[in-house]
Amino acid sequence: MEIKAYENDIFYDNMGMRLWERRHQQLDKYIEKERTLDIGCNDGKFIQRLAHSLDFNFIAGLDIDLEVLKEACDNIVYDQIQDCLRSNRKSECWIKLFHGNALKKYKQLKQMNFELITLIEVVEHLQLEQLDDLCENVFGYLNPQRIIITTPNSDFNVYFKQLNPKFVLRHPDHKFEFSQQEFLEWTSALASKYRYSTIYEGVGQHKSGDLTNGYASQICIFTKIKDYENNFVHDQEDIQCVLQHCLPYDGRTDEQKLADDIIMNYSRFSLQNSNDIDDYEYDLLSQLDDYDILMRIRDLPRNEYLEQMIKQNSNRFSIYQNDYLLLKLNY
């Protein structure tokens, strides 16, 4: 049986965050603007979180379950936060989701040169005898600069057993759950074999504050010390791409944005539509052609780029009487 019903009785979180949310947040400090592959991406929530940063240009996910990948596609494509980020995102960020097996060596993934691979609560869903194939693929074949693995800590399960004596594993699909010592031994052996250094973290503290049994989830961050020399042969299977999505962005230069803002806002800032013009400005307007618009420079948005914009668009804009911008609509 699953432990979700017991989470509020077991975990303490001063922000009221769920364990999976706190786990994702915990990883933020170890993730930079890297080409990232999230293996076992499930419904795409972690990829969504990364995509809310403006630093990334490529994020990918891999999962063997086609149904959860369809849910991930919806979460990523219809993420309303991205509409709010559009104006601040200045370059492309591509997200790709793949349907495939994490035990397979896909040539397409190797060619993408991932710098970071994450396996968040994934390894416990495999049989123990499958871990060697997984690690040979991730650490040996793909061999990224950094790898992050999180997995349940079985020492922590004592708290669940106190609530339910029949408790066995945290999820019906879990095949095993490492104790703290088992996790340390396994990750240390991986680091030694594939030439990585390690940092250990934990997330999900018991509400009593007692750390005798560690944290609910244990985390290992691997950083490559030296490339792993191998002659692995990739599998012949092609991986299936189920989503290729570019996040909305504004690729205009600052100067282009300013020019567009002026065109869009001229009816607001032009003297022709102002009720507070003085006699001097009235005289200036009388000297203009019918297709000329005069605006006060102080009213214009992003005016730090004004001189550059005028220089690049001299056929349309010019400084007039020092304090005004002359916009020629008929040029």
Coordinates of C-alpha atoms in Angstrom, one line a residue:
M1 CA 0.0 0.0 0.0
E2 CA 1.1 3.6 -0.6
I3 CA 2.0 6.0 2.2
K4 CA 0.5 9.2 0.8
A5 CA -2.4 9.1 3.4
Y6 CA 0.2 9.3 6.2
E7 CA 2.4 12.1 4.9
N8 CA 0.8 14.8 7.1
D9 CA 1.3 12.6 10.1
I10 CA 4.9 11.9 9.4
F11 CA 6.6 14.9 7.8
Y12 CA 7.2 18.4 9.1
D13 CA 7.4 21.2 6.6
N14 CA 7.1 24.8 7.6
M15 CA 5.9 25.8 4.1
G16 CA 3.3 23.1 4.0
M17 CA 5.0 21.5 0.9
R18 CA 4.5 17.9 0.0
L19 CA 7.6 15.6 0.1
W20 CA 8.0 15.5 -3.7
E21 CA 7.8 19.3 -3.9
R22 CA 10.4 19.7 -1.2
R23 CA 12.6 17.1 -2.9
H24 CA 12.5 19.1 -6.2
Q25 CA 13.3 22.3 -4.3
Q26 CA 16.2 20.6 -2.6
L27 CA 17.8 19.9 -5.9
D28 CA 17.7 23.5 -7.2
K29 CA 21.1 24.4 -5.6
Y30 CA 22.8 21.6 -7.6
I31 CA 21.3 22.3 -11.0
E32 CA 22.6 25.0 -13.3
K33 CA 21.8 25.9 -16.9
E34 CA 22.8 22.5 -18.2
R35 CA 21.6 20.2 -20.9
T36 CA 19.5 18.0 -18.7
L37 CA 17.9 14.6 -19.0
D38 CA 15.4 13.5 -16.4
I39 CA 15.1 9.7 -16.5
G40 CA 11.8 8.4 -15.2
C41 CA 10.3 11.9 -15.7
N42 CA 6.8 10.6 -15.0
D43 CA 4.2 13.4 -15.3
G44 CA 6.9 16.0 -16.1
K45 CA 6.6 18.0 -12.8
F46 CA 10.3 18.3 -12.3
I47 CA 10.9 19.3 -16.0
Q48 CA 8.1 21.9 -15.5
R49 CA 10.0 23.3 -12.5
L50 CA 13.3 23.6 -14.5
A51 CA 11.4 25.2 -17.4
H52 CA 10.3 28.0 -15.1
S53 CA 13.9 29.1 -15.0
L54 CA 15.2 31.4 -17.8
D55 CA 18.6 29.7 -17.8
F56 CA 18.0 26.6 -19.7
N57 CA 18.0 26.0 -23.5
F58 CA 17.4 22.2 -23.6
I59 CA 15.6 19.9 -21.2
A60 CA 14.6 16.3 -22.0
G61 CA 12.7 13.6 -20.2
L62 CA 12.6 9.8 -20.6
D63 CA 9.9 7.4 -19.3
I64 CA 8.8 3.9 -20.2
D65 CA 5.1 4.6 -19.4
L66 CA 3.4 6.2 -22.4
E67 CA 0.3 7.2 -20.4
V68 CA 2.2 9.3 -17.9
L69 CA 4.2 10.9 -20.8
K70 CA 0.9 12.0 -22.3
E71 CA 0.1 13.7 -19.0
A72 CA 3.6 15.2 -19.0
C73 CA 3.0 16.7 -22.4
D74 CA -0.1 18.4 -21.2
N75 CA 1.6 19.8 -18.1
I76 CA 4.4 21.2 -20.1
V77 CA 2.6 22.5 -23.2
Y78 CA -0.3 24.1 -21.4
D79 CA 1.7 25.6 -18.5
Q80 CA 0.2 29.1 -18.1
I81 CA 3.3 30.3 -16.2
Q82 CA 5.2 30.2 -19.5
D83 CA 2.9 32.9 -20.9
C84 CA 4.0 35.1 -18.1
L85 CA 7.7 34.3 -18.7
R86 CA 7.5 34.9 -22.5
S87 CA 8.6 38.6 -22.4
N88 CA 11.6 37.7 -20.1
R89 CA 12.8 34.7 -22.0
K90 CA 15.1 36.0 -24.7
S91 CA 16.2 32.7 -26.4
E92 CA 14.8 29.3 -27.4
C93 CA 14.4 26.6 -24.8
W94 CA 13.4 23.2 -26.2
I95 CA 11.8 20.5 -24.3
K96 CA 11.7 16.9 -25.6
L97 CA 10.0 13.9 -24.1
F98 CA 11.0 10.4 -25.1
H99 CA 9.3 7.0 -24.7
G100 CA 11.9 4.5 -24.0
N101 CA 13.7 2.1 -21.6
A102 CA 16.4 3.5 -19.2
L103 CA 18.3 0.2 -19.6
K104 CA 18.8 0.7 -23.3
K105 CA 21.7 2.5 -24.9
Y106 CA 20.1 4.9 -27.4
K107 CA 22.4 6.5 -29.9
Q108 CA 20.1 9.5 -30.1
L109 CA 20.4 10.3 -26.4
K110 CA 24.2 9.9 -26.5
Q111 CA 24.4 12.4 -29.4
M112 CA 22.5 15.0 -27.3
N113 CA 25.6 15.4 -25.0
F114 CA 23.7 15.8 -21.7
E115 CA 25.6 17.6 -19.0
L116 CA 23.2 16.5 -16.2
I117 CA 21.1 13.4 -15.7
T118 CA 18.6 13.0 -12.9
L119 CA 17.0 9.9 -11.6
I120 CA 14.4 11.1 -9.0
E121 CA 12.8 8.2 -7.1
V122 CA 13.4 5.8 -10.0
V123 CA 15.9 3.1 -9.1
E124 CA 13.6 1.5 -6.5
H125 CA 11.1 0.7 -9.4
L126 CA 13.7 -1.6 -11.0
Q127 CA 14.8 -5.1 -9.9
L128 CA 18.1 -5.1 -8.1
E129 CA 19.7 -7.2 -10.8
Q130 CA 18.7 -4.4 -13.4
L131 CA 20.7 -1.7 -11.6
D132 CA 24.0 -2.7 -13.2
D133 CA 22.5 -2.2 -16.7
L134 CA 21.0 1.1 -15.7
C135 CA 24.3 2.4 -14.3
E136 CA 26.3 1.1 -17.2
N137 CA 24.0 3.1 -19.5
V138 CA 23.9 6.3 -17.4
F139 CA 27.4 6.5 -15.8
G140 CA 29.3 4.6 -18.5
Y141 CA 27.6 5.1 -21.9
L142 CA 26.0 8.6 -21.5
N143 CA 28.7 9.6 -18.9
P144 CA 27.5 13.2 -18.2
Q145 CA 29.3 15.7 -16.1
R146 CA 26.9 15.3 -13.2
I147 CA 24.3 12.8 -12.1
I148 CA 21.7 13.1 -9.3
I149 CA 20.0 10.1 -7.8
T150 CA 17.3 10.2 -5.1
T151 CA 15.6 7.2 -3.5
P152 CA 13.5 6.3 -0.5
N153 CA 15.4 5.6 2.7
S154 CA 14.1 2.3 4.2
D155 CA 15.4 3.3 7.7
F156 CA 12.7 5.9 7.7
N157 CA 10.0 3.3 7.2
V158 CA 9.9 2.6 10.9
Y159 CA 7.6 5.6 11.2
F160 CA 5.2 4.2 8.7
K161 CA 5.2 0.9 10.5
Q162 CA 4.2 2.6 13.7
L163 CA 1.1 3.8 11.9
N164 CA 0.4 0.6 10.0
P165 CA 2.0 -2.7 11.2
K166 CA 1.3 -4.3 7.8
F167 CA 3.4 -1.6 6.0
V168 CA 6.0 -3.1 3.7
L169 CA 7.1 -0.7 0.9
R170 CA 6.0 2.8 0.1
H171 CA 4.6 2.1 -3.3
P172 CA 3.1 -1.0 -4.9
D173 CA 5.6 -0.8 -7.7
H174 CA 8.7 -0.6 -5.5
K175 CA 10.9 -3.7 -5.8
F176 CA 13.2 -2.7 -2.9
E177 CA 14.2 0.3 -0.8
F178 CA 17.8 1.0 0.3
S179 CA 18.8 1.6 3.9
Q180 CA 21.2 4.5 4.4
Q181 CA 24.1 2.1 4.7
E182 CA 23.1 0.2 1.6
F183 CA 22.7 3.4 -0.4
L184 CA 26.1 4.7 0.8
E185 CA 27.8 1.4 -0.3
W186 CA 26.1 1.3 -3.6
T187 CA 26.8 4.9 -4.6
S188 CA 30.4 4.7 -3.4
A189 CA 31.0 1.7 -5.6
L190 CA 29.5 3.5 -8.6
A191 CA 31.6 6.6 -7.9
S192 CA 34.8 4.5 -7.7
K193 CA 34.0 2.5 -10.8
Y194 CA 32.9 5.3 -13.1
R195 CA 35.3 8.0 -11.6
Y196 CA 32.8 10.4 -9.9
S197 CA 33.0 12.3 -6.6
T198 CA 29.9 12.3 -4.3
I199 CA 27.9 14.6 -2.1
Y200 CA 25.1 13.3 0.1
E201 CA 21.9 15.1 1.1
G202 CA 18.5 14.2 2.6
V203 CA 15.0 15.6 2.4
G204 CA 11.9 14.9 4.4
Q205 CA 12.4 15.3 8.1
H206 CA 10.2 13.5 10.7
K207 CA 8.0 16.0 12.4
S208 CA 9.6 15.2 15.8
G209 CA 12.9 16.5 14.4
D210 CA 14.6 13.2 15.2
L211 CA 17.2 12.3 12.6
T212 CA 18.1 8.9 14.1
N213 CA 16.6 7.2 11.1
G214 CA 17.7 9.8 8.6
Y215 CA 15.5 11.6 6.1
A216 CA 12.6 10.2 4.1
S217 CA 14.5 10.4 0.8
Q218 CA 18.3 10.2 0.4
I219 CA 20.2 12.0 -2.3
C220 CA 23.5 11.5 -4.0
I221 CA 25.0 14.1 -6.3
F222 CA 27.8 12.7 -8.5
T223 CA 30.3 15.0 -10.2
K224 CA 32.6 13.5 -12.9
I225 CA 36.3 13.5 -12.1
K226 CA 37.5 11.9 -15.3
D227 CA 35.8 10.6 -18.5
Y228 CA 34.9 6.9 -18.5
E229 CA 36.7 5.2 -21.4
N230 CA 34.4 2.6 -22.9
N231 CA 33.6 0.8 -26.2
F232 CA 29.9 0.4 -25.6
V233 CA 27.8 -0.5 -28.6
H234 CA 24.5 1.3 -28.7
D235 CA 21.2 -0.7 -29.1
Q236 CA 19.7 -0.9 -32.5
E237 CA 16.3 0.4 -31.3
D238 CA 15.3 3.9 -32.1
I239 CA 13.8 6.0 -29.3
Q240 CA 10.4 7.5 -29.8
C241 CA 10.0 11.3 -29.3
V242 CA 6.5 12.1 -28.1
L243 CA 7.0 15.8 -27.5
Q244 CA 9.2 18.5 -29.1
H245 CA 8.2 21.8 -27.7
C246 CA 9.8 25.2 -27.8
L247 CA 8.8 27.4 -24.8
P248 CA 7.4 30.8 -25.8
Y249 CA 10.0 33.5 -25.9
D250 CA 10.6 37.1 -27.1
G251 CA 13.5 37.1 -29.4
R252 CA 13.4 40.8 -30.2
T253 CA 16.4 43.0 -29.3
D254 CA 15.9 45.7 -26.7
E255 CA 16.0 48.2 -29.5
Q256 CA 13.3 46.4 -31.4
K257 CA 11.2 46.2 -28.3
L258 CA 11.5 50.0 -27.8
A259 CA 10.6 50.7 -31.4
D260 CA 7.6 48.5 -31.2
D261 CA 6.5 50.0 -27.9
I262 CA 6.7 53.5 -29.4
I263 CA 4.6 52.4 -32.3
M264 CA 2.1 50.7 -30.0
N265 CA 1.9 53.5 -27.5
Y266 CA 2.1 56.6 -29.7
S267 CA -1.6 57.4 -29.2
R268 CA -0.9 57.6 -25.4
F269 CA 2.3 59.6 -25.5
S270 CA 1.8 61.8 -28.5
L271 CA 1.1 65.5 -27.9
Q272 CA -1.7 65.3 -30.4
N273 CA -3.7 63.3 -27.9
S274 CA -2.7 65.2 -24.7
N275 CA -4.8 67.8 -22.9
D276 CA -2.0 69.3 -21.0
I277 CA 0.1 70.7 -23.9
D278 CA 1.5 74.3 -23.4
D279 CA 1.6 77.1 -25.9
Y280 CA 5.2 76.2 -26.9
E281 CA 4.1 72.6 -27.7
Y282 CA 1.0 73.8 -29.5
D283 CA 3.3 75.9 -31.8
L284 CA 5.5 72.9 -32.5
L285 CA 2.6 70.8 -33.5
S286 CA 1.4 73.5 -35.9
Q287 CA 4.7 73.1 -37.8
L288 CA 4.4 69.4 -38.4
D289 CA 3.0 67.5 -41.3
D290 CA -0.3 65.6 -41.0
Y291 CA 1.5 62.3 -40.7
D292 CA 4.0 63.3 -38.0
I293 CA 3.7 62.5 -34.4
L294 CA 5.5 64.3 -31.6
M295 CA 6.1 62.6 -28.2
R296 CA 7.8 63.8 -25.1
I297 CA 10.9 61.7 -24.6
R298 CA 10.4 61.5 -20.8
D299 CA 7.2 59.6 -21.4
L300 CA 8.7 56.8 -23.5
P301 CA 9.3 53.3 -22.2
R302 CA 12.8 51.8 -21.9
N303 CA 14.4 55.2 -22.9
E304 CA 17.9 54.0 -22.0
Y305 CA 17.9 52.5 -25.5
L306 CA 16.5 55.5 -27.2
E307 CA 19.6 56.8 -28.9
Q308 CA 20.5 53.4 -30.3
M309 CA 17.0 53.0 -31.6
I310 CA 16.9 56.4 -33.3
K311 CA 20.3 55.8 -35.0
Q312 CA 19.1 52.4 -36.4
N313 CA 15.7 53.8 -37.5
S314 CA 16.7 57.3 -38.6
N315 CA 14.2 57.2 -41.4
R316 CA 11.3 56.9 -38.9
F317 CA 12.5 58.6 -35.7
S318 CA 14.5 61.7 -34.8
I319 CA 15.1 64.0 -31.8
Y320 CA 13.1 67.3 -32.2
Q321 CA 13.9 70.4 -30.2
N322 CA 16.0 68.3 -27.8
D323 CA 13.0 67.2 -25.7
Y324 CA 10.8 65.5 -28.2
L325 CA 10.8 62.5 -30.4
L326 CA 9.5 63.0 -33.9
L327 CA 7.8 59.9 -35.4
K328 CA 7.1 59.9 -39.1
L329 CA 4.2 57.6 -39.9
N330 CA 4.5 58.3 -43.6
Y331 CA 8.0 57.5 -44.6

